[in-house]
CSV table of C-alpha atoms in Angstrom, one decimal:
chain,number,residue,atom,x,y,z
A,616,UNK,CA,0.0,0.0,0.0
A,617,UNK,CA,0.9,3.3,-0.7
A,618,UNK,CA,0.5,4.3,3.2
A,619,UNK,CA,2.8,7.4,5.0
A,620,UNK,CA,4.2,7.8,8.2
A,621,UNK,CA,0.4,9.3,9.4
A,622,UNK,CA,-1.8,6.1,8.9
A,623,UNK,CA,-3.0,8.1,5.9
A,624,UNK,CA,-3.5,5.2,2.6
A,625,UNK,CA,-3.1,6.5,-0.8
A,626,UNK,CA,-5.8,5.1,-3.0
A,627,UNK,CA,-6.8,7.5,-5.0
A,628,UNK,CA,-4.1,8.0,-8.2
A,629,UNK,CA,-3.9,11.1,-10.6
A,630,UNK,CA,-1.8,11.3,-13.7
A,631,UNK,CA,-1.1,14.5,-15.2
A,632,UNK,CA,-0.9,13.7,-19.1
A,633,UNK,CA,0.6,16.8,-20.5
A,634,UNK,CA,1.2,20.6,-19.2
A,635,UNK,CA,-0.7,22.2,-21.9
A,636,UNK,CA,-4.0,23.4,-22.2
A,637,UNK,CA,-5.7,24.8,-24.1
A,638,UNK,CA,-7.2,27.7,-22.2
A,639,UNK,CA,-5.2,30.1,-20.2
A,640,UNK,CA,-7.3,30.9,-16.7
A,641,UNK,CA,-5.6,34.0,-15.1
A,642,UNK,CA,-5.4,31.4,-12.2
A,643,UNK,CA,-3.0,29.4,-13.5
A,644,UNK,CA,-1.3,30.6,-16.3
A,645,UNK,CA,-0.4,33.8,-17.9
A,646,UNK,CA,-1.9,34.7,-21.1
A,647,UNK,CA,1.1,33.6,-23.3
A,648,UNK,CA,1.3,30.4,-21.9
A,649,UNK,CA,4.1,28.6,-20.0
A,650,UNK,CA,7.5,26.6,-21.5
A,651,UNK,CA,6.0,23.2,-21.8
A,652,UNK,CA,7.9,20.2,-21.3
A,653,UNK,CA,9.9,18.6,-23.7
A,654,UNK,CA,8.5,15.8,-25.5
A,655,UNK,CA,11.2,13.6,-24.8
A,656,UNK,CA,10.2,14.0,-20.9
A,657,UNK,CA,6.8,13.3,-21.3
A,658,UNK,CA,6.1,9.8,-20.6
A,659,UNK,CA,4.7,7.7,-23.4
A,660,UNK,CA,1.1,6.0,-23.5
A,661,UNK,CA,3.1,2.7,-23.2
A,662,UNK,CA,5.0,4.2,-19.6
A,663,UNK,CA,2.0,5.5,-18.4
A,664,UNK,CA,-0.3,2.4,-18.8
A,665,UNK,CA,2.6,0.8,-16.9
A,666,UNK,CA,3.0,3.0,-14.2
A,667,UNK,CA,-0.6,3.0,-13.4
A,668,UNK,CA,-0.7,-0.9,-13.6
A,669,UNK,CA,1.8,-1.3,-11.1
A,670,UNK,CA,0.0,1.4,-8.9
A,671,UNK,CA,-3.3,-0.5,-9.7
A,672,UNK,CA,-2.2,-4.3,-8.9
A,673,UNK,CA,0.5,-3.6,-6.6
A,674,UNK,CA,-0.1,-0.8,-4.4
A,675,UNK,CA,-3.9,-0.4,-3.6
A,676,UNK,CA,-5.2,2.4,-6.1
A,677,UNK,CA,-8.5,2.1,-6.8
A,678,UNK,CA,-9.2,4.8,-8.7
A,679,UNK,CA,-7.7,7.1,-11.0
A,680,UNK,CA,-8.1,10.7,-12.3
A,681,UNK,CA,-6.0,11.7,-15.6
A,682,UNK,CA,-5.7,15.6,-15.5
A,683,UNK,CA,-3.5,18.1,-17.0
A,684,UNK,CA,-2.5,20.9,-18.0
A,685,UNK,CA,-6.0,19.4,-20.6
A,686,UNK,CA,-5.8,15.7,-21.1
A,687,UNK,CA,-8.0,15.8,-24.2
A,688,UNK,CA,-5.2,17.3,-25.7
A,689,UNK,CA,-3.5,13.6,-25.0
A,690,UNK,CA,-3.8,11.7,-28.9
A,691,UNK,CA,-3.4,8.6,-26.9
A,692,UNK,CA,-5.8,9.8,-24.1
A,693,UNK,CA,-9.0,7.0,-25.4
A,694,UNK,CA,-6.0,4.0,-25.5
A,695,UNK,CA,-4.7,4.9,-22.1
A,696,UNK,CA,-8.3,4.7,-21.0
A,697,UNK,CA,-9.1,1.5,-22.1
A,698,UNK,CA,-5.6,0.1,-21.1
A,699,UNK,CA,-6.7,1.6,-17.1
A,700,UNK,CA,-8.1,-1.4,-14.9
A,701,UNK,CA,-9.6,1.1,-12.2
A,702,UNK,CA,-12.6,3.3,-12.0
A,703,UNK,CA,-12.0,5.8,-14.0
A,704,UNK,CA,-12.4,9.8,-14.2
A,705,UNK,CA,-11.2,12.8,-16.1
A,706,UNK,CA,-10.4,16.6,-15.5
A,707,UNK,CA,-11.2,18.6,-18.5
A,708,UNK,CA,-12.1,22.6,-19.6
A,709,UNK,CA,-14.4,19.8,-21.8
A,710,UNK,CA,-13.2,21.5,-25.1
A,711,UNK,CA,-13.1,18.1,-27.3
A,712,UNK,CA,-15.6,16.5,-25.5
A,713,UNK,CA,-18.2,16.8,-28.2
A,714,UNK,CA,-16.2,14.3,-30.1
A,715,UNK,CA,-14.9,12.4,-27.8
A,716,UNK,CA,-17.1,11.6,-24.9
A,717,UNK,CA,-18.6,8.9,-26.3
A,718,UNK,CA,-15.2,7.2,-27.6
A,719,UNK,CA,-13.9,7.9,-23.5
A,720,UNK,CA,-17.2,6.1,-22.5
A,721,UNK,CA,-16.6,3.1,-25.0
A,722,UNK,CA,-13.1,3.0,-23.9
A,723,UNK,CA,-14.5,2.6,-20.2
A,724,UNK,CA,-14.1,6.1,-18.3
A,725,UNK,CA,-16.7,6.3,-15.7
A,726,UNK,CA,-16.9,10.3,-15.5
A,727,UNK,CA,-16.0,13.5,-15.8
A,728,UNK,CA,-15.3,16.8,-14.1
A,729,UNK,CA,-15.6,20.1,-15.9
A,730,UNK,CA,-14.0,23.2,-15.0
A,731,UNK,CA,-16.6,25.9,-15.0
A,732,UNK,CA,-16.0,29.4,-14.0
A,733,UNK,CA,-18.9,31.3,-15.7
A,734,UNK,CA,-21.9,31.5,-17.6
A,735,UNK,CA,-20.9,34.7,-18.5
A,736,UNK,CA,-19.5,34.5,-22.5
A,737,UNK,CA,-17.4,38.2,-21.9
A,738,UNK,CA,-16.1,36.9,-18.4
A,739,UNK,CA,-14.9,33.6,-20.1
A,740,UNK,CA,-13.0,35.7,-22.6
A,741,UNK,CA,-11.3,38.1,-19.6
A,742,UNK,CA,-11.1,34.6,-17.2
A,743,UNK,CA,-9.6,32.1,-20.1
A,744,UNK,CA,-8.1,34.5,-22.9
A,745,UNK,CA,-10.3,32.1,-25.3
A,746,UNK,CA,-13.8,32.5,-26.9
A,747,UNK,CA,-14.5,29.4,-26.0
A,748,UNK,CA,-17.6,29.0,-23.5
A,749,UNK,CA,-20.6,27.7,-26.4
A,750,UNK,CA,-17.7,25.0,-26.8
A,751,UNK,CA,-17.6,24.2,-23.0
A,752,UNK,CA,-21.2,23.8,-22.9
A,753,UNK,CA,-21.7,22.0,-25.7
A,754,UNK,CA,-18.6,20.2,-24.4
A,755,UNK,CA,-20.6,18.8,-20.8
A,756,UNK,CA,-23.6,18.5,-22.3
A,757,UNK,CA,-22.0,15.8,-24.7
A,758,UNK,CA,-20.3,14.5,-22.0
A,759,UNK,CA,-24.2,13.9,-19.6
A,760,UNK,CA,-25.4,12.6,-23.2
A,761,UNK,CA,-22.4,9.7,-23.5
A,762,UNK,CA,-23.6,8.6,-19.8
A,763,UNK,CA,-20.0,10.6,-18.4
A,764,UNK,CA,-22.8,10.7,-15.0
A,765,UNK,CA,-22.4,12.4,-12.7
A,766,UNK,CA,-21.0,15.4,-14.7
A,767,UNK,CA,-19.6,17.0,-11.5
A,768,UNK,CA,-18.5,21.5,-12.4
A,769,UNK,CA,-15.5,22.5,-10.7
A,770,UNK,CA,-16.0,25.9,-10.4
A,771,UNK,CA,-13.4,28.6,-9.0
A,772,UNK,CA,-14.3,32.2,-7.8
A,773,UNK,CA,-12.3,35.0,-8.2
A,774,UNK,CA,-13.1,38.4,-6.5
A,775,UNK,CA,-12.8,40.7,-9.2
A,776,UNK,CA,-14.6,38.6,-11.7
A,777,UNK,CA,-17.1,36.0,-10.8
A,778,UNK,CA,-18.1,35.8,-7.4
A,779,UNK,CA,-21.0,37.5,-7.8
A,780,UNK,CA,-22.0,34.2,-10.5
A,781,UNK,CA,-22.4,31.5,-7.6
A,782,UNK,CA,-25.9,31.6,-7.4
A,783,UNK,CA,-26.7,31.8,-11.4
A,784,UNK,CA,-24.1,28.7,-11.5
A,785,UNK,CA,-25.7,26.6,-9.1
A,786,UNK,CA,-29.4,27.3,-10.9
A,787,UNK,CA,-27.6,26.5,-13.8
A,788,UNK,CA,-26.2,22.7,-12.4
A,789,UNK,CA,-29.6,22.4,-10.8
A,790,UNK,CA,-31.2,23.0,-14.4
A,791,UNK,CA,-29.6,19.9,-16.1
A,792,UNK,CA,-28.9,17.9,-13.3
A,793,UNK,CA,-25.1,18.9,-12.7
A,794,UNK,CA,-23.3,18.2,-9.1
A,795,UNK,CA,-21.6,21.2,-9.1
A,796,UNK,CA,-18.8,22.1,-6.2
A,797,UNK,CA,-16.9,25.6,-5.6
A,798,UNK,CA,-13.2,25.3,-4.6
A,799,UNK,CA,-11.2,28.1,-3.2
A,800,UNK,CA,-8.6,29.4,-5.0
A,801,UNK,CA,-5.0,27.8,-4.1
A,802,UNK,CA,-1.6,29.4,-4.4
A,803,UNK,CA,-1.0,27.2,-7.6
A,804,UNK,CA,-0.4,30.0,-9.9
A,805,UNK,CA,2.3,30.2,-12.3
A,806,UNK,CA,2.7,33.8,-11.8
A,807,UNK,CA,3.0,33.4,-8.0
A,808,UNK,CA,0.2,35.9,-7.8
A,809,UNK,CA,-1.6,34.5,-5.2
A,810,UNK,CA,-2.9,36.3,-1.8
A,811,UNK,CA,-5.4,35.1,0.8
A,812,UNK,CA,-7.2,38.1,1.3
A,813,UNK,CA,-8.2,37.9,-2.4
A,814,UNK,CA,-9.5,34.8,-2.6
A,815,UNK,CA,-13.4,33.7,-1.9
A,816,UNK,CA,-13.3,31.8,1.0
A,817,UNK,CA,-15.8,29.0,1.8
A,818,UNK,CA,-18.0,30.9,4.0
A,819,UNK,CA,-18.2,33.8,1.8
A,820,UNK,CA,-19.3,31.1,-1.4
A,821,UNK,CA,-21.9,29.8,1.2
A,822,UNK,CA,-23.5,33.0,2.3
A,823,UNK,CA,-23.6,34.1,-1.3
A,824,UNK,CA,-25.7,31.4,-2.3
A,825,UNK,CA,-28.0,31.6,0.8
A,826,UNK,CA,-29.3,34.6,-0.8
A,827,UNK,CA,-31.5,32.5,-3.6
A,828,UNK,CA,-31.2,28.8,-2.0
A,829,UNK,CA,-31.7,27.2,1.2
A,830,UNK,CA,-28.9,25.1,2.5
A,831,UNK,CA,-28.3,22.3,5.0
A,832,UNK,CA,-25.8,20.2,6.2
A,833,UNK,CA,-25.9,16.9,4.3
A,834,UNK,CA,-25.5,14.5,7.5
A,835,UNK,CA,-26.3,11.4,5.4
A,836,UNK,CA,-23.1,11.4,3.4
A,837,UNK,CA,-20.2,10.2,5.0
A,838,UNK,CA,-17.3,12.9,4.0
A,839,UNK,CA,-14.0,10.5,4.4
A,840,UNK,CA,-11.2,11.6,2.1
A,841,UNK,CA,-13.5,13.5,-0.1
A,842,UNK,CA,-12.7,17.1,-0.3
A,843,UNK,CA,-16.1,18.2,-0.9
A,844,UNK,CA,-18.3,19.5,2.1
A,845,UNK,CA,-21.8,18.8,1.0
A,846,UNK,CA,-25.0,20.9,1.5
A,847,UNK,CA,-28.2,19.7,0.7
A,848,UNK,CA,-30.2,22.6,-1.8
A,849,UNK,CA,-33.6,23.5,-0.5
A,850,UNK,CA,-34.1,20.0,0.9
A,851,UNK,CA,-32.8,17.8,-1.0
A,852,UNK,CA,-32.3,15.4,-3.2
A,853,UNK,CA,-29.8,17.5,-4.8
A,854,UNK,CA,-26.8,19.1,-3.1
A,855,UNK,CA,-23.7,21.3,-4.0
A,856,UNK,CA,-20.3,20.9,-2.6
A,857,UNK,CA,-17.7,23.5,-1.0
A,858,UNK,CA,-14.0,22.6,-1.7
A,859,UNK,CA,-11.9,24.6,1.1
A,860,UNK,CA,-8.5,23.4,0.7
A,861,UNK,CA,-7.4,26.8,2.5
A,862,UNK,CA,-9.6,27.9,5.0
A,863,UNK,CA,-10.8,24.1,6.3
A,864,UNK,CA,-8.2,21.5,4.7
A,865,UNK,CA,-8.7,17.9,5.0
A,866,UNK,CA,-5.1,16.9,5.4
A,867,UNK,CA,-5.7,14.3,7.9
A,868,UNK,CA,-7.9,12.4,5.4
A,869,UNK,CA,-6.0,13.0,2.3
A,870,UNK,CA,-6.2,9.8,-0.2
A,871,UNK,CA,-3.8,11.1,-3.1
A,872,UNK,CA,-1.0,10.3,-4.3
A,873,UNK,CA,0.0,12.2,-7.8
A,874,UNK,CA,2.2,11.5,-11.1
A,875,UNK,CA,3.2,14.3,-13.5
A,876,UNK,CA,3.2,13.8,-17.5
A,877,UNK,CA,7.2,14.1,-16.9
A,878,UNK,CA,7.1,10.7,-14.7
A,879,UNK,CA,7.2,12.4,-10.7
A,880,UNK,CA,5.4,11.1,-8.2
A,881,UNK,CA,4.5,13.9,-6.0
A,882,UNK,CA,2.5,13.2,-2.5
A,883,UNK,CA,1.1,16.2,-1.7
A,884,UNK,CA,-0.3,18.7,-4.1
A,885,UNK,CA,1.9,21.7,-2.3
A,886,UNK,CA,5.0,19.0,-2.0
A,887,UNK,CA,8.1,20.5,-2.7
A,888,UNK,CA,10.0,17.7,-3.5
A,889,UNK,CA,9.2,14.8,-5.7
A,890,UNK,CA,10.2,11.3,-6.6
A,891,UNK,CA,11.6,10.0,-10.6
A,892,UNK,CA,9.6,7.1,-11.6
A,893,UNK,CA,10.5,8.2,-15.3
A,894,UNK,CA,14.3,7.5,-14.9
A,895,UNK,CA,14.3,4.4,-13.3
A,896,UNK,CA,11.6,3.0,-15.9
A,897,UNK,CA,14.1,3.4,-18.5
A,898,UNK,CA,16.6,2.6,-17.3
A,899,UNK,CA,15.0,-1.3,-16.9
A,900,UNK,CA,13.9,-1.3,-13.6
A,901,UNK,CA,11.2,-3.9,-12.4
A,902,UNK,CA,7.7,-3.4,-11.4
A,903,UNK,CA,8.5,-4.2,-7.7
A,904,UNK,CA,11.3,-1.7,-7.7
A,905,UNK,CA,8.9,1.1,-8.8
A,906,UNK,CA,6.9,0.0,-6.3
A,907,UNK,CA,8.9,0.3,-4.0
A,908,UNK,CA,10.4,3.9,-4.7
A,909,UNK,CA,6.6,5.0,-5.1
A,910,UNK,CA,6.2,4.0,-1.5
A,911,UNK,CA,9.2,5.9,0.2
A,912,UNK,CA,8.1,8.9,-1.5
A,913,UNK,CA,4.5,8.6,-0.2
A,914,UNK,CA,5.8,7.7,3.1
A,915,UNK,CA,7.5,10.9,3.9
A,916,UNK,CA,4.1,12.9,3.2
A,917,UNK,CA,4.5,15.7,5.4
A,918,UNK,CA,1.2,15.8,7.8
A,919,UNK,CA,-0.8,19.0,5.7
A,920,UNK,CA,-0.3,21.8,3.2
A,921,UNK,CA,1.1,24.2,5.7
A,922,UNK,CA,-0.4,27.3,3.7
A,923,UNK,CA,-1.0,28.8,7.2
A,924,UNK,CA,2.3,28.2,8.1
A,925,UNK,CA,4.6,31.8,7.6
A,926,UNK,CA,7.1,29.5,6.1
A,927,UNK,CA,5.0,28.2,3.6
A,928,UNK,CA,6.3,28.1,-0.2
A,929,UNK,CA,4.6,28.0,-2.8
A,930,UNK,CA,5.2,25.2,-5.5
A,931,UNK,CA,7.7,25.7,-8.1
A,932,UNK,CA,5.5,24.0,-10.7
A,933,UNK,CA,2.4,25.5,-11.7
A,934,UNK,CA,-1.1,23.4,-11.5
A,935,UNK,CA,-0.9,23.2,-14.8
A,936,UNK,CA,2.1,20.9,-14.1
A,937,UNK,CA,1.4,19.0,-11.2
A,938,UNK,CA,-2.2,18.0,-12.4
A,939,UNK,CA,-5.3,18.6,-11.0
């Protein structure tokens, strides 16, 4: 098992397959874009299949998340899906989806999560530096069409832009039957522009949609390492979900253990340090070997984030590089 020195089991996997995206979200990348990775560093479809069989059979994953940077930019994205022997999700801006959500459901991905920001089509423009939001609707409604269910928005709120939005989005998820959950905005930034007195916090997200909605605790789901709090929405059945990695972090129950497109195996989101897989894979090690080097880098998981703490640093790599 993939366990640290915290009790804490890693059983949840996910696997950044490329840097780029094709958006440009002012909270994670600057307009022009980022240096990408060299090709020759990105793992190929044959590595990454690999690497998440040995996670799979021989370290207790259960399920696994392919992200980016946009991993429907991957041309090998449907294969790697169908080679995945876990329940099986993606993180997409959904641009692509329209043509390939029903090869991903085919190929045996289980579901999706959108990022959503807006409803807004001049917002998009100023949030993502692309025209782009007709093709991100279209984009989830192709992906609740191919049976991609739940289609679960992850939506993030930024002062000067959106916050007023959280209502209208959650009317919106309500509409076609979206699970939609709001996450604070993390110092993940390549620009390093991040401040906490900027961000939305939880309680502010909550109180904002108390203004059109009525919202309880939802006491019949048990939370456990999922990093949504739940509320049920004017009684129930449905419910929308608060992601407060900053102001309320889960830490204690954290289930994740990460791989970048480059072949790292990072343990904490906000990790500073990671572990080569990629390396040692080509260089002819065995399956048990990367094994074992995936589980002394997840045992020395440092207990949480530490973003309260004043020595807290902020990744070097962008979230567009770590994965989602």
């Amino acid at each position: 098992m993939l366990q640290d020195q915290y009790g804490r089991v890693a059983t949840d996997l996910r696997v950044s397959l490329t840097d780029r995206c094709s958006l440009r979200c002012t909270y994670c990348m600057p307009p022009e874009g980022l240096p990408w990775l060299p090709s020759a560093d990105i793992l190929t479809d044959a590595e990454i299949i690999r690497l998440v069989g040995i996670a799979t059979s021989l370290l207790g994953v259960t399920e696994v998340r392919y992200t980016g940077g946009e991993p429907l930019l991957r041309p090998g994205l449907v294969d790697i899906v169908r080679n995945t022997p876990a329940h099986t999700s993606l993180t997409t801006n959904a641009l692509g989806l329209t043509r390939l959500a029903v090869p991903l459901a085919e190929a045996g991905l289980n579901r999706v999560n959108v990022s959503l920001d807006t409803l807004d089509r001049e917002t998009f423009q100023k949030l993502a530096f692309r025209d782009r939001l007709a093709d991100t609707l279209d984009g989830i409604a192709a992906a609740a069409a191919a049976g991609l269910t739940p289609v679960k928005i992850n939506t993030v709120l930024l002062r000067e832009h959106n916050a007023h939005e959280a209502p209208s989005l959650l009317a919106f998820a309500l509409e076609h039957g979206y699970e939609l959950r709001f996450i604070e905005q993390m110092p993940l930034d390549a620009q390093h522009g991040w401040h906490r007195e900027n961000m939305v916090t939880g309680d502010e997200i909550l109180a904002s949609l108390a203004t059109r909605f009525t919202l309880t605790p939802d006491l019949g789901t048990v939370r456990g390492s999922n990093p949504a709090e739940t509320w049920l929405v004017d009684g129930g059945p449905a419910k929308v979900g608060v992601i407060a990695s900053v102001t309320r972090p889960f830490c204690g129950d954290c289930d994740r253990t990460r791989l970048t497109a480059d072949g790292q195996v990072r343990n904490c989101l906000f990790a500073r340090g990671e572990t080569d897989l990629r390396g040692p894979l080509r260089a002819g090690a065995n399956d048990e070997d990367i094994a074992e080097l995936w589980r002394k880098a997840m045992w020395g998981k440092l207990p949480g984030h530490g973003i309260d703490d004043p020595t807290f640093l902020q990744p070097d790599r962008p979230m567009s590089a770590i994965g989602g």
